Coordinates of C-alpha atoms in Angstrom, one line a residue:
M18 CA 120.2 -33.4 34.8
G19 CA 122.3 -33.9 37.2
R20 CA 120.0 -31.2 39.6
I21 CA 120.3 -31.4 43.1
F22 CA 116.6 -32.3 44.4
E23 CA 115.8 -30.6 47.8
V24 CA 112.6 -30.4 49.6
R25 CA 111.5 -28.6 52.2
K26 CA 110.5 -31.0 54.8
S27 CA 108.6 -30.3 58.1
S28 CA 110.7 -32.2 61.3
M29 CA 108.3 -31.2 64.0
F30 CA 107.6 -35.3 64.2
A31 CA 109.3 -36.9 66.9
R32 CA 111.7 -39.8 65.7
W33 CA 109.3 -43.1 67.2
D34 CA 105.9 -41.4 66.1
K35 CA 106.9 -40.9 62.3
M36 CA 108.2 -44.4 62.8
A37 CA 105.1 -45.5 63.8
K38 CA 102.8 -43.2 61.4
N39 CA 105.1 -44.9 58.2
F40 CA 104.3 -48.4 59.5
T41 CA 100.8 -47.2 59.3
R42 CA 101.1 -45.3 56.0
I43 CA 103.0 -48.3 54.4
G44 CA 100.4 -51.0 56.0
K45 CA 97.3 -49.3 54.3
E46 CA 99.6 -49.0 50.9
I47 CA 99.8 -53.2 51.2
A48 CA 96.1 -53.6 52.2
I49 CA 95.1 -51.4 49.3
A50 CA 98.3 -53.3 46.9
V51 CA 96.3 -56.9 48.2
K52 CA 92.9 -55.9 47.2
A53 CA 93.8 -54.7 44.3
S54 CA 95.9 -57.5 42.6
G55 CA 96.5 -59.5 44.7
P56 CA 99.4 -61.3 47.4
D57 CA 102.5 -61.9 45.7
P58 CA 105.2 -59.4 45.0
N59 CA 106.3 -61.1 41.6
N60 CA 102.8 -60.0 39.6
N61 CA 102.5 -57.0 42.0
P62 CA 104.3 -53.3 41.2
A63 CA 102.1 -52.0 44.1
L64 CA 103.3 -54.9 46.3
R65 CA 107.0 -54.9 45.4
R66 CA 107.1 -51.1 46.0
C67 CA 105.3 -51.6 49.6
Y68 CA 108.3 -54.2 50.3
I69 CA 110.8 -51.5 49.3
N70 CA 109.4 -48.5 51.6
A71 CA 109.2 -50.9 54.3
K72 CA 112.9 -52.2 54.5
A73 CA 113.6 -48.4 54.1
C74 CA 111.9 -47.2 57.0
G75 CA 112.6 -50.1 59.2
M76 CA 109.4 -51.8 59.1
P77 CA 110.2 -55.4 60.5
K78 CA 109.5 -58.3 57.9
D79 CA 106.8 -60.0 59.9
R80 CA 105.1 -56.7 60.3
V81 CA 104.7 -57.0 57.0
E82 CA 103.7 -60.5 56.0
A83 CA 100.9 -59.9 58.8
A84 CA 99.3 -56.8 56.9
I85 CA 99.5 -58.9 54.1
K86 CA 97.5 -62.0 55.6
R87 CA 95.1 -59.7 56.7
A88 CA 94.6 -57.9 54.2
M89 CA 93.6 -61.1 52.3
G90 CA 91.1 -62.0 55.1
K91 CA 87.6 -61.0 54.4
D92 CA 87.2 -58.8 57.4
T93 CA 89.7 -56.5 56.3
S94 CA 89.2 -52.1 55.8
N95 CA 88.3 -51.2 52.4
Y96 CA 90.4 -48.1 51.5
E97 CA 89.3 -45.6 49.9
E98 CA 92.1 -43.6 48.7
I99 CA 90.9 -39.7 48.0
T100 CA 93.1 -36.8 47.6
Y101 CA 92.1 -33.4 49.3
E102 CA 93.5 -30.0 47.6
G103 CA 93.5 -26.4 49.8
H104 CA 95.8 -23.7 50.7
A105 CA 97.7 -23.0 53.8
P106 CA 98.4 -19.7 55.1
H107 CA 100.3 -17.5 52.9
G108 CA 98.8 -19.2 49.7
I109 CA 100.8 -22.0 49.9
A110 CA 99.2 -24.7 48.1
I111 CA 98.9 -28.4 49.7
L112 CA 97.4 -31.7 48.1
V113 CA 96.6 -33.6 50.9
E114 CA 96.4 -37.8 49.7
T115 CA 94.4 -40.0 52.6
A116 CA 93.3 -43.6 52.4
T117 CA 90.2 -44.1 54.7
D118 CA 87.5 -46.4 55.6
N119 CA 85.5 -43.5 56.7
S120 CA 85.3 -40.3 54.4
T121 CA 82.7 -38.9 56.0
R122 CA 85.3 -38.9 59.6
T123 CA 88.2 -37.9 57.0
V124 CA 87.1 -35.0 55.0
A125 CA 85.7 -33.6 58.8
N126 CA 89.3 -33.9 60.0
V127 CA 90.9 -32.6 56.9
R128 CA 88.7 -29.7 57.4
M129 CA 89.2 -28.5 60.8
H130 CA 93.4 -28.6 60.2
F131 CA 92.6 -26.5 57.7
T132 CA 90.8 -24.2 59.7
K133 CA 92.6 -24.4 62.8
C134 CA 95.8 -23.2 61.1
N135 CA 94.5 -20.4 59.2
G136 CA 94.4 -22.7 56.2
S137 CA 90.9 -23.0 53.8
L138 CA 90.0 -26.7 52.1
G139 CA 89.5 -26.4 48.4
T140 CA 87.8 -27.8 45.9
S141 CA 88.3 -30.8 43.7
G142 CA 91.0 -28.9 41.0
S143 CA 91.8 -25.5 42.6
V144 CA 95.3 -26.7 43.2
A145 CA 96.1 -30.1 41.8
F146 CA 96.6 -28.3 38.2
G147 CA 99.7 -26.7 39.8
F148 CA 101.7 -30.2 40.9
T149 CA 103.0 -32.7 38.4
R150 CA 102.4 -36.8 39.1
L151 CA 105.8 -38.3 38.8
G152 CA 107.4 -41.8 39.8
E153 CA 110.3 -40.9 41.7
F154 CA 113.6 -43.7 43.0
K155 CA 116.4 -43.0 45.9
I156 CA 119.2 -45.4 45.1
K157 CA 122.3 -45.1 47.1
N158 CA 125.0 -43.1 45.6
T159 CA 127.7 -46.1 45.3
G160 CA 130.6 -43.2 43.1
Q161 CA 128.1 -43.5 39.9
N162 CA 128.6 -41.4 37.0
L163 CA 125.2 -39.1 36.9
E164 CA 125.9 -38.3 33.3
E165 CA 126.8 -42.5 32.0
L166 CA 123.6 -43.2 34.2
E167 CA 122.0 -40.7 32.9
L168 CA 122.4 -42.5 29.5
E169 CA 121.7 -46.1 30.6
L170 CA 118.2 -45.3 31.7
I171 CA 116.9 -42.6 29.1
D172 CA 115.1 -45.5 27.2
Y173 CA 113.2 -46.3 30.5
G174 CA 111.6 -43.3 30.7
L175 CA 113.7 -41.0 32.3
E176 CA 112.8 -37.2 33.0
E177 CA 115.2 -36.3 35.9
I178 CA 118.0 -37.2 37.8
G179 CA 120.6 -35.9 40.7
E180 CA 121.7 -36.0 44.1
D181 CA 119.5 -34.7 47.5
S182 CA 120.5 -33.3 50.0
E183 CA 122.2 -36.3 51.9
G184 CA 123.8 -37.3 48.4
N185 CA 121.6 -40.0 47.4
I186 CA 121.3 -40.5 43.4
I187 CA 117.3 -39.4 43.1
I188 CA 115.5 -40.7 39.8
R189 CA 112.2 -38.8 37.8
T190 CA 110.0 -40.8 35.5
A191 CA 106.4 -39.6 34.5
F192 CA 103.9 -41.1 36.2
T193 CA 103.1 -43.9 33.4
E194 CA 106.7 -45.3 33.2
F195 CA 106.9 -45.8 37.0
G196 CA 106.3 -49.5 36.2
H197 CA 108.7 -49.5 33.6
M198 CA 111.5 -47.6 35.3
A199 CA 111.4 -50.5 38.1
K200 CA 112.1 -53.2 35.8
A201 CA 114.9 -51.8 34.7
L202 CA 116.5 -50.4 37.4
D203 CA 115.4 -54.9 39.0
E204 CA 116.6 -55.8 35.5
K205 CA 120.3 -54.1 36.0
K206 CA 120.6 -55.1 39.6
I207 CA 120.4 -51.7 40.9
E208 CA 119.3 -51.4 44.7
V209 CA 116.3 -49.1 45.0
V210 CA 116.3 -47.6 48.7
T211 CA 112.8 -46.3 48.5
A212 CA 110.6 -46.0 45.1
E213 CA 107.5 -43.5 45.3
L214 CA 104.8 -42.0 43.0
T215 CA 105.3 -38.5 44.5
R216 CA 103.8 -35.0 43.3
I217 CA 106.2 -32.6 42.5
P218 CA 105.4 -28.8 42.1
T219 CA 105.8 -27.0 39.1
T220 CA 106.4 -23.1 41.0
T221 CA 107.2 -23.1 44.2
M222 CA 107.1 -19.9 46.5
E223 CA 109.4 -18.5 49.4
L224 CA 108.5 -17.5 52.3
D225 CA 110.5 -15.9 55.3
E226 CA 110.8 -18.4 58.1
E227 CA 108.1 -17.0 60.5
A228 CA 105.9 -17.5 57.6
A229 CA 107.4 -21.1 56.3
N230 CA 106.8 -22.2 60.1
D231 CA 102.4 -21.1 59.9
V232 CA 102.6 -23.3 57.1
L233 CA 104.6 -25.9 58.7
K234 CA 102.0 -26.1 61.2
L235 CA 99.6 -27.4 59.1
V236 CA 101.7 -29.9 57.3
D237 CA 102.4 -31.1 60.2
K238 CA 99.3 -31.4 61.9
L239 CA 98.0 -33.3 58.6
E240 CA 100.6 -35.2 58.7
Q241 CA 100.1 -36.7 62.2
D242 CA 96.3 -37.5 61.4
E243 CA 95.7 -41.6 60.9
D244 CA 94.1 -41.4 57.5
V245 CA 96.6 -39.0 55.6
Q246 CA 99.0 -40.8 53.9
K247 CA 100.9 -37.8 52.4
V248 CA 101.3 -34.1 52.1
Y249 CA 102.7 -32.5 49.0
H250 CA 103.0 -28.6 49.2
N251 CA 104.8 -25.8 46.9
L252 CA 107.0 -23.7 50.0
K253 CA 110.4 -23.5 48.7

C-alpha cells in the first residue's frame, strides 16, 4: 500500500485530437451502457461511470444527454466489445479493447496497425494472462492520510492505494468489487475524478528510448483508430 502508480503514457496525440477521441470513446460507452441497463444512472452503474469520466475529460453535459437519447433510439448502432491481443516490437505485450459495429473492419485495421509498426497480432489468450483486470478510481488528494483511508476502504474491496505522478490518489479494487467500491465512495461523499475498469500488467519490460519509441508508435496508431477504446501494454 502507499505505492506510487505511474504508467508510461504515449504523448503523440495533439490536445484537441485526444479530447475528440475521448468524447467518441465515452459516447460508445454510453451507448453500450444504455442498451444493457437503461438510461437511468441511478440504476445503471456503468452509465454512472460514464457520467464521471465525461466530466473528467470536459465532455459537455448536453453531449452526454444527446448520446443517451441516441442510444435509446431504434436506429442506433449496436456496438460489440472485442479485445485483441498481440506483440509490439521488442516483445512488448499489447491488449486492445474495441467497441465496433463492424468487426470485419476493426480486425483488419488493428492487424494493419500491428503489421505497419513491425508488431504481430496474436490469438485470443496469447497475452491476456499477463494482465490483471482491476477497477481503478482516481480521487483528488486533499491531504488525506493514506493509511487512514486504506483502513476506511479495506472492507469494500480495496487492493491497492497510492498516488500517481500528479499527486492524485489512486484506489484499485478487484474487477468483481468495482461496484462495491463505487457505492462506498459515493456513500462516504468522496468525490471521484475518474472511474475505470483497467488492465494492469503483472510484469513489465524496460527498453531504451529508441526501442520504447517503436512501441509507443504502435500504441499511438491503435489509440487513434476510431474503433479502439483503450490500449494496454507492459512497457515500463
